PDB file of C-alpha atoms in Angstrom:
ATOM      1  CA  UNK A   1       0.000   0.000   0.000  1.00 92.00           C
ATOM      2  CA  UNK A   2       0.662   3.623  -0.449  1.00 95.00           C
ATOM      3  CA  UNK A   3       0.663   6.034   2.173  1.00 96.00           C
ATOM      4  CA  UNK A   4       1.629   9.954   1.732  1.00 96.00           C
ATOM      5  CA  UNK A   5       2.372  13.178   4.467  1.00 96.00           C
ATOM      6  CA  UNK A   6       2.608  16.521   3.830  1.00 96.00           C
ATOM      7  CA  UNK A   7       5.965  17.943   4.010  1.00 95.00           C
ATOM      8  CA  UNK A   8       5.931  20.501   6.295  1.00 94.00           C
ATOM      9  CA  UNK A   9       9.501  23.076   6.549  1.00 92.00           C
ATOM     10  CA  UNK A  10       9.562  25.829   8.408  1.00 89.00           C
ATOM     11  CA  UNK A  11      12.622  27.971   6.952  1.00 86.00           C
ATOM     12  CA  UNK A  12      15.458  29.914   8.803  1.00 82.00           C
ATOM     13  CA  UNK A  13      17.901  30.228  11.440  1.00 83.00           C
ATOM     14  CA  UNK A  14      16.135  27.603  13.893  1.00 82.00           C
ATOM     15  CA  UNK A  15      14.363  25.821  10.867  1.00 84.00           C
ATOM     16  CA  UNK A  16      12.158  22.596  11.772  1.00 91.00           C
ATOM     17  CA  UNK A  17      11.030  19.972   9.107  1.00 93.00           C
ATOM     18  CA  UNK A  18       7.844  17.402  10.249  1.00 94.00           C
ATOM     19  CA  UNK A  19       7.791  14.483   8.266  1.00 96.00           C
ATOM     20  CA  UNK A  20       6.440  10.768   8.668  1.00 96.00           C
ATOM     21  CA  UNK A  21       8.753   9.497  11.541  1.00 94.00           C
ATOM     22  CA  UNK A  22       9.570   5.544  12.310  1.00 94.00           C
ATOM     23  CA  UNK A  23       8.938   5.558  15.835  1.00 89.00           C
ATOM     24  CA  UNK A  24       6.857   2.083  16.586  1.00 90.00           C
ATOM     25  CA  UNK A  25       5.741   2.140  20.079  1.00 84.00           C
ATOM     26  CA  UNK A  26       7.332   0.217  22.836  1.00 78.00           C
ATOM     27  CA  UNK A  27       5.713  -2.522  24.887  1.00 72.00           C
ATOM     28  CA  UNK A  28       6.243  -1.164  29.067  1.00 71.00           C
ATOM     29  CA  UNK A  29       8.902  -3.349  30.635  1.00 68.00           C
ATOM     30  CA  UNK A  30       7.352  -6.157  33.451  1.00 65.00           C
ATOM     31  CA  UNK A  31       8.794  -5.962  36.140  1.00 66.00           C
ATOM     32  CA  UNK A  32       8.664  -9.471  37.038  1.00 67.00           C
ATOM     33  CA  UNK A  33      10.556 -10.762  33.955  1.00 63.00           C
ATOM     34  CA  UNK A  34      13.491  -8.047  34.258  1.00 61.00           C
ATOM     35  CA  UNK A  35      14.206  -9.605  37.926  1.00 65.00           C
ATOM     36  CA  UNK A  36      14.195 -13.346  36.602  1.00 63.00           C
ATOM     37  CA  UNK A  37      16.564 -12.036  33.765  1.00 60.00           C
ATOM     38  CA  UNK A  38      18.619 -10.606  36.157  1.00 61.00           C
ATOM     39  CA  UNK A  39      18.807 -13.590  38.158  1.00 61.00           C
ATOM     40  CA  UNK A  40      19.456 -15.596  35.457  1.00 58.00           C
ATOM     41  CA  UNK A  41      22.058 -13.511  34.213  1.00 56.00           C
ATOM     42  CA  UNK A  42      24.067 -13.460  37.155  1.00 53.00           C
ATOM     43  CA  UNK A  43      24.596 -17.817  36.983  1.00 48.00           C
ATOM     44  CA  UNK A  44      25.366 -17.519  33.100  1.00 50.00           C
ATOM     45  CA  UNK A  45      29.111 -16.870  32.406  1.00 50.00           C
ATOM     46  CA  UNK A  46      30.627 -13.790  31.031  1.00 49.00           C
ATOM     47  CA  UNK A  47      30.431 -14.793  27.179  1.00 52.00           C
ATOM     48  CA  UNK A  48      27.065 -16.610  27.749  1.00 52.00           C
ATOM     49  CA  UNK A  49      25.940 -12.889  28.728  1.00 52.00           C
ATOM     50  CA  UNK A  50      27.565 -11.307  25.702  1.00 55.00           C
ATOM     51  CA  UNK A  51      26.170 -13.091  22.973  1.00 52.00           C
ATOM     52  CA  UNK A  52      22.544 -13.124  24.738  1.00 52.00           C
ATOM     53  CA  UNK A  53      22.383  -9.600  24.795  1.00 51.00           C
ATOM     54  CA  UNK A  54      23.963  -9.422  21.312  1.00 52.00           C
ATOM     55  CA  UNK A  55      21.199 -11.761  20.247  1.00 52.00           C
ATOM     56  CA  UNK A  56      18.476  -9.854  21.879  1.00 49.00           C
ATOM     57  CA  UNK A  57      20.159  -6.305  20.149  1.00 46.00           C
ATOM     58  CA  UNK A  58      19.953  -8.062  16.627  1.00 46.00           C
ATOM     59  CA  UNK A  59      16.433  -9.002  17.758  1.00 47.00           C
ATOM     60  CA  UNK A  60      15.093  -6.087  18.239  1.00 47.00           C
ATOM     61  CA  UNK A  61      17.069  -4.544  15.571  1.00 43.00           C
ATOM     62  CA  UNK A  62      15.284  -6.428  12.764  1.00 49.00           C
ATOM     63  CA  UNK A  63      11.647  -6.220  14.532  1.00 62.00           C
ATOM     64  CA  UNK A  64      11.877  -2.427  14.706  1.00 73.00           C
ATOM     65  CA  UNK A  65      13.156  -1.878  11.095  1.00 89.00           C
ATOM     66  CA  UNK A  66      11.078   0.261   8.993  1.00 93.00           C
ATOM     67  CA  UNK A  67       9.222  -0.917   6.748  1.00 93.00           C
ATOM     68  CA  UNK A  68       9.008   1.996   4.058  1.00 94.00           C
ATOM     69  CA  UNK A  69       9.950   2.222   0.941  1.00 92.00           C
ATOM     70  CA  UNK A  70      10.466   6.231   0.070  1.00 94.00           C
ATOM     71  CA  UNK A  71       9.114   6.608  -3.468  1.00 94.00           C
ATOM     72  CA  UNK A  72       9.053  10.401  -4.072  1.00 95.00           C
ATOM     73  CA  UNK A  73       7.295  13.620  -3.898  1.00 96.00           C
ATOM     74  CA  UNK A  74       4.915  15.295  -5.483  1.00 96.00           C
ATOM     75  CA  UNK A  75       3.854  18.798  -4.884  1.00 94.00           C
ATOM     76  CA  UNK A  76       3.658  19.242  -1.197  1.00 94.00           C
ATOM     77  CA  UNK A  77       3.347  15.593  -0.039  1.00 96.00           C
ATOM     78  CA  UNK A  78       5.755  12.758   0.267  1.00 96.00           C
ATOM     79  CA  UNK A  79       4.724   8.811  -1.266  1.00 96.00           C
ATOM     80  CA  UNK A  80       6.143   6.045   0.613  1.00 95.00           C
ATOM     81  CA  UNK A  81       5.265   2.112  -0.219  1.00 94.00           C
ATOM     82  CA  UNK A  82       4.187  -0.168   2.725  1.00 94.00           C
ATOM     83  CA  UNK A  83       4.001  -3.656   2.493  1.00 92.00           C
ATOM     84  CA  UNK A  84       0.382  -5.534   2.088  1.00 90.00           C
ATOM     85  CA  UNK A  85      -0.329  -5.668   5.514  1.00 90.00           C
ATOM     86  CA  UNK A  86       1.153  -3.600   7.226  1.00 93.00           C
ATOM     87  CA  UNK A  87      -0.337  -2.203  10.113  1.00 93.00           C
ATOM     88  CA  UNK A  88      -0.405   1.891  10.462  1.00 93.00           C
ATOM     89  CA  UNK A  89      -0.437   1.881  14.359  1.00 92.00           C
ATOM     90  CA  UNK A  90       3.184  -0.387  14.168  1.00 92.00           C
ATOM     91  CA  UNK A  91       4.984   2.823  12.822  1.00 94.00           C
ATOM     92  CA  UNK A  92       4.580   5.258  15.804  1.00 93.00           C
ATOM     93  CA  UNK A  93       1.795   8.026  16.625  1.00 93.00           C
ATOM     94  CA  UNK A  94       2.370  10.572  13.390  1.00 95.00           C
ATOM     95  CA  UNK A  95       2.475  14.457  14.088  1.00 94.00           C
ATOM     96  CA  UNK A  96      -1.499  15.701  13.357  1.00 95.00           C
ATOM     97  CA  UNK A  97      -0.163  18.479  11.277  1.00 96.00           C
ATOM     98  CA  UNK A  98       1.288  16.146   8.560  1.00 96.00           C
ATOM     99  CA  UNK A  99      -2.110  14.590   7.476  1.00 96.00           C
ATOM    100  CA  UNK A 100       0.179  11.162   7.384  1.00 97.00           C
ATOM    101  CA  UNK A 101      -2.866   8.819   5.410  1.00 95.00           C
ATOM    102  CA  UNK A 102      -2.731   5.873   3.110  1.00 95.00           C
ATOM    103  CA  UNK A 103      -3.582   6.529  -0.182  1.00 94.00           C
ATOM    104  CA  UNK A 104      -6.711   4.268  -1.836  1.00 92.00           C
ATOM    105  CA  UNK A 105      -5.943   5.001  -5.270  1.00 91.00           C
ATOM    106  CA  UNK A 106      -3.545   7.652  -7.079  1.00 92.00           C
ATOM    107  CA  UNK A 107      -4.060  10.332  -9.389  1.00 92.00           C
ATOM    108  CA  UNK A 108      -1.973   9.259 -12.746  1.00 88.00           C
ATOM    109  CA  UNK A 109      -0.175  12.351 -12.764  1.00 92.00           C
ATOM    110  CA  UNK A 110       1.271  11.210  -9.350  1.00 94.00           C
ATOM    111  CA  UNK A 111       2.025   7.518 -10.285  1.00 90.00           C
ATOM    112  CA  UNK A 112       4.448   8.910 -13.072  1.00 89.00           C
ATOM    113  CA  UNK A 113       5.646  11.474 -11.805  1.00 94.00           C
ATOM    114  CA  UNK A 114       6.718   9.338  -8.955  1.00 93.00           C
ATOM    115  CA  UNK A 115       7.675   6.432 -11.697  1.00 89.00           C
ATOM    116  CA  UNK A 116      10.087   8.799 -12.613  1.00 90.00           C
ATOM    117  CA  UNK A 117      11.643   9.929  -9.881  1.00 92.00           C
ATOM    118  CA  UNK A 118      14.822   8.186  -7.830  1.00 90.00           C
ATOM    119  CA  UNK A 119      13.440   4.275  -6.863  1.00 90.00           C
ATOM    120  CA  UNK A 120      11.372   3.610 -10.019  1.00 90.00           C
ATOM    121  CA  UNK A 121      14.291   5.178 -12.054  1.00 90.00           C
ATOM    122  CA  UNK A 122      16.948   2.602  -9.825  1.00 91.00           C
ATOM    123  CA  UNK A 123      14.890  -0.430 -10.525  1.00 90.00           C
ATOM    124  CA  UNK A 124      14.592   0.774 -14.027  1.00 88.00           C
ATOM    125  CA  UNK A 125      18.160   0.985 -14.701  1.00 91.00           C
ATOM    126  CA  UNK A 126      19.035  -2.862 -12.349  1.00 89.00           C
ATOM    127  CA  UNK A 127      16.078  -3.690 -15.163  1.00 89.00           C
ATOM    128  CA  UNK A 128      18.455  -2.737 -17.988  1.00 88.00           C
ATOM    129  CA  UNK A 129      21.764  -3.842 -16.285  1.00 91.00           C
ATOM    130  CA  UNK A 130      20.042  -7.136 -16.386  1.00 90.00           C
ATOM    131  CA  UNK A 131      18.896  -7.313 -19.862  1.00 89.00           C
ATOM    132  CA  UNK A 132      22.305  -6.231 -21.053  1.00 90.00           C
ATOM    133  CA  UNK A 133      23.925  -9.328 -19.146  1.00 89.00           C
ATOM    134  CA  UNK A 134      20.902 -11.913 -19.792  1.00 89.00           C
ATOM    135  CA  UNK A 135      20.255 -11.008 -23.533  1.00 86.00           C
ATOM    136  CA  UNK A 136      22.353  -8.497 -25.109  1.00 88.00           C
ATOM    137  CA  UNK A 137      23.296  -5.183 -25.484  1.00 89.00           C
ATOM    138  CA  UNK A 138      20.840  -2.566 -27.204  1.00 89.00           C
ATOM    139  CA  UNK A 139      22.183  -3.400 -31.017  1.00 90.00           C
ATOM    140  CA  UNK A 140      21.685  -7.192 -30.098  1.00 90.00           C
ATOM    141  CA  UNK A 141      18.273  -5.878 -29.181  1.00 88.00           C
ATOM    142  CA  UNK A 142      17.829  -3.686 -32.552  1.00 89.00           C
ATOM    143  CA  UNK A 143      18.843  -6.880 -34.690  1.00 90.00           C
ATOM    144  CA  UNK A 144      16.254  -9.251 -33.033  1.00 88.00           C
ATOM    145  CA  UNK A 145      13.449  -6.347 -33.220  1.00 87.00           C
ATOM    146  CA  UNK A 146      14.300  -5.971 -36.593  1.00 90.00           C
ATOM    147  CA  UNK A 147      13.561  -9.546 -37.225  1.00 89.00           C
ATOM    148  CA  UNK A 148      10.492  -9.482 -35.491  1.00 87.00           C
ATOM    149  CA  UNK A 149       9.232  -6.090 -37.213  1.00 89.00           C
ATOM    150  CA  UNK A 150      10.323  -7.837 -40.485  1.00 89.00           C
ATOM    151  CA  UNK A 151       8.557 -10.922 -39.922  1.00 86.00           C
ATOM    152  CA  UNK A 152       5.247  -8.560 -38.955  1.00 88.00           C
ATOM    153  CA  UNK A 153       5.557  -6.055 -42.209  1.00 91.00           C
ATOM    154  CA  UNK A 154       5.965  -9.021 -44.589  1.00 88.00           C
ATOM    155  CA  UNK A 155       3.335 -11.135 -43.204  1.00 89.00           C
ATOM    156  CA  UNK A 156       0.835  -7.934 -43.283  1.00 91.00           C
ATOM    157  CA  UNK A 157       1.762  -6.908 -47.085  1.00 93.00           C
ATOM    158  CA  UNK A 158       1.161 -10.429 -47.931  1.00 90.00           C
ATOM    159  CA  UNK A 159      -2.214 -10.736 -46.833  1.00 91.00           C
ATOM    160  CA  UNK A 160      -3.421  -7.600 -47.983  1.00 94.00           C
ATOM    161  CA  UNK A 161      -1.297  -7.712 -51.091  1.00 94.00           C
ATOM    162  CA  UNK A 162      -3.886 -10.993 -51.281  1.00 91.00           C
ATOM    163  CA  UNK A 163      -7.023  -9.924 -50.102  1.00 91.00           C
ATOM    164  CA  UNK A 164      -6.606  -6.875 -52.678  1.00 94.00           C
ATOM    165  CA  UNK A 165      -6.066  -9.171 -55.397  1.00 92.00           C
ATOM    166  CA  UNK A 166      -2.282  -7.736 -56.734  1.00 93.00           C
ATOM    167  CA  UNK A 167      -0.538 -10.691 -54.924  1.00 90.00           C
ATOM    168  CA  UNK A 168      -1.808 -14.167 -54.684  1.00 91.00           C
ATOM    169  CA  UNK A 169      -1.007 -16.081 -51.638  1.00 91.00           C
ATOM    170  CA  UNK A 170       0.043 -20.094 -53.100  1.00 92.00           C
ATOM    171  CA  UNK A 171      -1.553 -22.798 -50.913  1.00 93.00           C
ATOM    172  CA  UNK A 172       2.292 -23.409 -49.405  1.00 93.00           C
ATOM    173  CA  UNK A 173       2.155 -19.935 -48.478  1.00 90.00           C
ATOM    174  CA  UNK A 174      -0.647 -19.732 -46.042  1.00 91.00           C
ATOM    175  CA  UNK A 175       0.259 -22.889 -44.626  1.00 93.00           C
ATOM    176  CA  UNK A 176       3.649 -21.616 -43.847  1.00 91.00           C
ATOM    177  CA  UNK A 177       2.288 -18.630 -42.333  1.00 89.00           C
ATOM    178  CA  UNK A 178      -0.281 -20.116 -40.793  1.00 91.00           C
ATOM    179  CA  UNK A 179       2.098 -22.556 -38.872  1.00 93.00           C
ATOM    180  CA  UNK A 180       4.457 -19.623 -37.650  1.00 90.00           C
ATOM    181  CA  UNK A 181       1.147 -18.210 -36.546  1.00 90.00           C
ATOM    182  CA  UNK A 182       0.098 -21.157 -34.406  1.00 94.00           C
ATOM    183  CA  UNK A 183       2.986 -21.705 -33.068  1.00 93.00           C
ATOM    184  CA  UNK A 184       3.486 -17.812 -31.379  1.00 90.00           C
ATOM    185  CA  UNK A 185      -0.460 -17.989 -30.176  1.00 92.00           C
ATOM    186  CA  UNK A 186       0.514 -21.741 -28.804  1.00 94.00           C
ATOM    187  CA  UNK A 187       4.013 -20.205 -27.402  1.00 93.00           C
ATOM    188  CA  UNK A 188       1.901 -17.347 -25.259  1.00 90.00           C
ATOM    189  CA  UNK A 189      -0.973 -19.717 -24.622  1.00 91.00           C
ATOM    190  CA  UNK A 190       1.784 -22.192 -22.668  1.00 93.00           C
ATOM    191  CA  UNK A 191       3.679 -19.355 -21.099  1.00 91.00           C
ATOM    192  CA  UNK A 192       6.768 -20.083 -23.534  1.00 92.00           C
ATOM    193  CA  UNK A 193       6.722 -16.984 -24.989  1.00 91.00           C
ATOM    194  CA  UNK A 194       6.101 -13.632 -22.724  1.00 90.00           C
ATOM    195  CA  UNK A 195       4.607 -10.899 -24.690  1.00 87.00           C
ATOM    196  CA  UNK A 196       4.437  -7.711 -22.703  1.00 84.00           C
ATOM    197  CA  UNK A 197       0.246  -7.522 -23.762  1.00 81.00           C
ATOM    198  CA  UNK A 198      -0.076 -10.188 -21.572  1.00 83.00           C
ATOM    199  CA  UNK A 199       1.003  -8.379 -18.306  1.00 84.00           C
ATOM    200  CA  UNK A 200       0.065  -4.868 -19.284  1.00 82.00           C
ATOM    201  CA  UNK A 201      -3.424  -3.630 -19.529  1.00 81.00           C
ATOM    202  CA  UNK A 202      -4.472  -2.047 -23.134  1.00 78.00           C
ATOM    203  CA  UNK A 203      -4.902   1.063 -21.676  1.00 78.00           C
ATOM    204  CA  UNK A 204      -1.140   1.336 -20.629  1.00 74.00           C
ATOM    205  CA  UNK A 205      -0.717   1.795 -24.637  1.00 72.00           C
ATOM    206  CA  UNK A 206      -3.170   4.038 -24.770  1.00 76.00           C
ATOM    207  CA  UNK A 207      -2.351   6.325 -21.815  1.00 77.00           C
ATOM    208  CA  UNK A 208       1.999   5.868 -22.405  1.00 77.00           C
ATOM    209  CA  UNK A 209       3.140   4.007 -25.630  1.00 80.00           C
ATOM    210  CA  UNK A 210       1.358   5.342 -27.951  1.00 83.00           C
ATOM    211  CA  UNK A 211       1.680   9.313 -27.167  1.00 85.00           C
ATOM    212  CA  UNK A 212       5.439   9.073 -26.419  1.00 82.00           C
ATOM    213  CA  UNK A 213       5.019   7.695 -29.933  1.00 83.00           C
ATOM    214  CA  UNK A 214       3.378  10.616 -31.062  1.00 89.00           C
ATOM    215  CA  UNK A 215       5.575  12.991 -29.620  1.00 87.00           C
ATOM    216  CA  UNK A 216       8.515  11.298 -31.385  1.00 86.00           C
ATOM    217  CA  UNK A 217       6.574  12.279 -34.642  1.00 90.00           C
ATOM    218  CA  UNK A 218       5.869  15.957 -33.831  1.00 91.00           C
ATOM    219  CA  UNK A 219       9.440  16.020 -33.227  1.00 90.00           C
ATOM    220  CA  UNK A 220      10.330  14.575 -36.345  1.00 86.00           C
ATOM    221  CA  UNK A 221       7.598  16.738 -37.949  1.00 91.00           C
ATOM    222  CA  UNK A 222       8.160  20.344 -36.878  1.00 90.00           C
ATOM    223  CA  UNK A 223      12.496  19.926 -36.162  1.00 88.00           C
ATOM    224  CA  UNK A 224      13.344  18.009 -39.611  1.00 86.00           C
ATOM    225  CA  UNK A 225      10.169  17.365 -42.341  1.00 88.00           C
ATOM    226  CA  UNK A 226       9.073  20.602 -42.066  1.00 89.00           C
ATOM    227  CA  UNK A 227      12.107  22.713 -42.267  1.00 82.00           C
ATOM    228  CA  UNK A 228      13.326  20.968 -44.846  1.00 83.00           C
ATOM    229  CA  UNK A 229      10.741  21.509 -46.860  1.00 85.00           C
ATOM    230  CA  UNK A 230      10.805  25.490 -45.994  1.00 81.00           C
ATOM    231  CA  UNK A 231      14.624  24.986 -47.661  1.00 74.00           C
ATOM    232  CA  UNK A 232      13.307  23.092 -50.924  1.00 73.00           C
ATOM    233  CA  UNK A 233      14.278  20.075 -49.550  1.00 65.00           C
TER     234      UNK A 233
END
């Protein structure tokens, strides 16, 4: 889950900042348990002592860790991840002022802009790091995309170059194609092959793919088509 705070700074010479604070509370000590532990203590040896208390420091160390994961900010307010789970009253009594709250759902100008700040971007690049070492670097990449776009482009002309009559598809021919078909549906259908379709919703194309796409083409459009043509080009 997501939970956010507002970050609240007050500037100048004796500044303050409040900001979500890890402080989980304590359970009270009993009494009655300290002064068996002290009796106990005082039979076990020197090194027996030692590496209990180490023990119990380690402990308590790995109970009292927090648990969030600092994703970003966005305007005013700080995002932080929280395991499924976890319980709000385990990190500590939060200043009022903050409005510390977990968030049910997030505006999508929030998710990415904090997709592209510092964590997403570090598990982006690992991402990479790992493709590089596990497939191949981005011209390895290029070359098998290009195969792939090939494959797509002539398999498209093809059929319409058929179904518009200029190009007539031989028996052998839509077999073939037909087979390579089967097999990439039957590769996805077994888990063989992972397309990224499969994971992604359809409106992640819609909402990211598709108009970084078309901002590559405005690009292309008003910094090179059209000022070459202006020269005559």
């Amino acid at each position: 889950m997501i939970c956010s705070n507002l970050l609240i700074t007050t500037k100048g010479r004796l500044g303050t900042t409040k900001d979500y604070h890890f402080n989980p509370p304590r359970p009270e000590p009993d009494p009655e348990t300290e002064k068996e532990a002290a009796a106990a203590s005082t039979a076990e040896t020197a090194e027996a002592t030692e590496a209990a208390a180490l023990s119990a420091e380690v402990a308590t160390a790995d109970t009292m860790q927090d648990p969030a994961v600092f994703l970003g900010r966005y305007g005013d307010r700080v995002y932080r991840y929280f395991p499924d789970g976890t319980d709000l009253a385990s990190l500590g009594t939060q200043d009022p002022d903050i409005d510390f709250r977990q968030e049910d759902s997030l505006p999508e100008e929030v998710r990415l802009s904090l997709r592209a700040q510092r964590t997403c971007a570090f598990k982006k690049d690992l991402a990479r790091e790992r493709i590089a070492l596990d497939v191949g670097d981005v011209l390895d990449i290029i070359a098998d995309l290009g195969q792939i776009v090939e494959f797509a482009v002539f398999a498209v002309c093809k059929l319409f170059a058929d179904k518009s009559g200029a190009v007539t598809l031989t028996e052998d021919e839509i077999k073939a194609y037909g087979e390579r078909s089967a097999a990439v549906l039957a590769g996805v259908k077994s888990g063989d092959l992972l397309l990224r379709s499969t994971f992604e919703t359809p409106e992640k194309m819609i909402t990211t793919i598709m108009p970084r796409y078309s901002h590559i083409q405005q690009i292309v459009r008003d910094y090179y088509i059209k000022p070459l043509e202006e020269l005559g080009l």
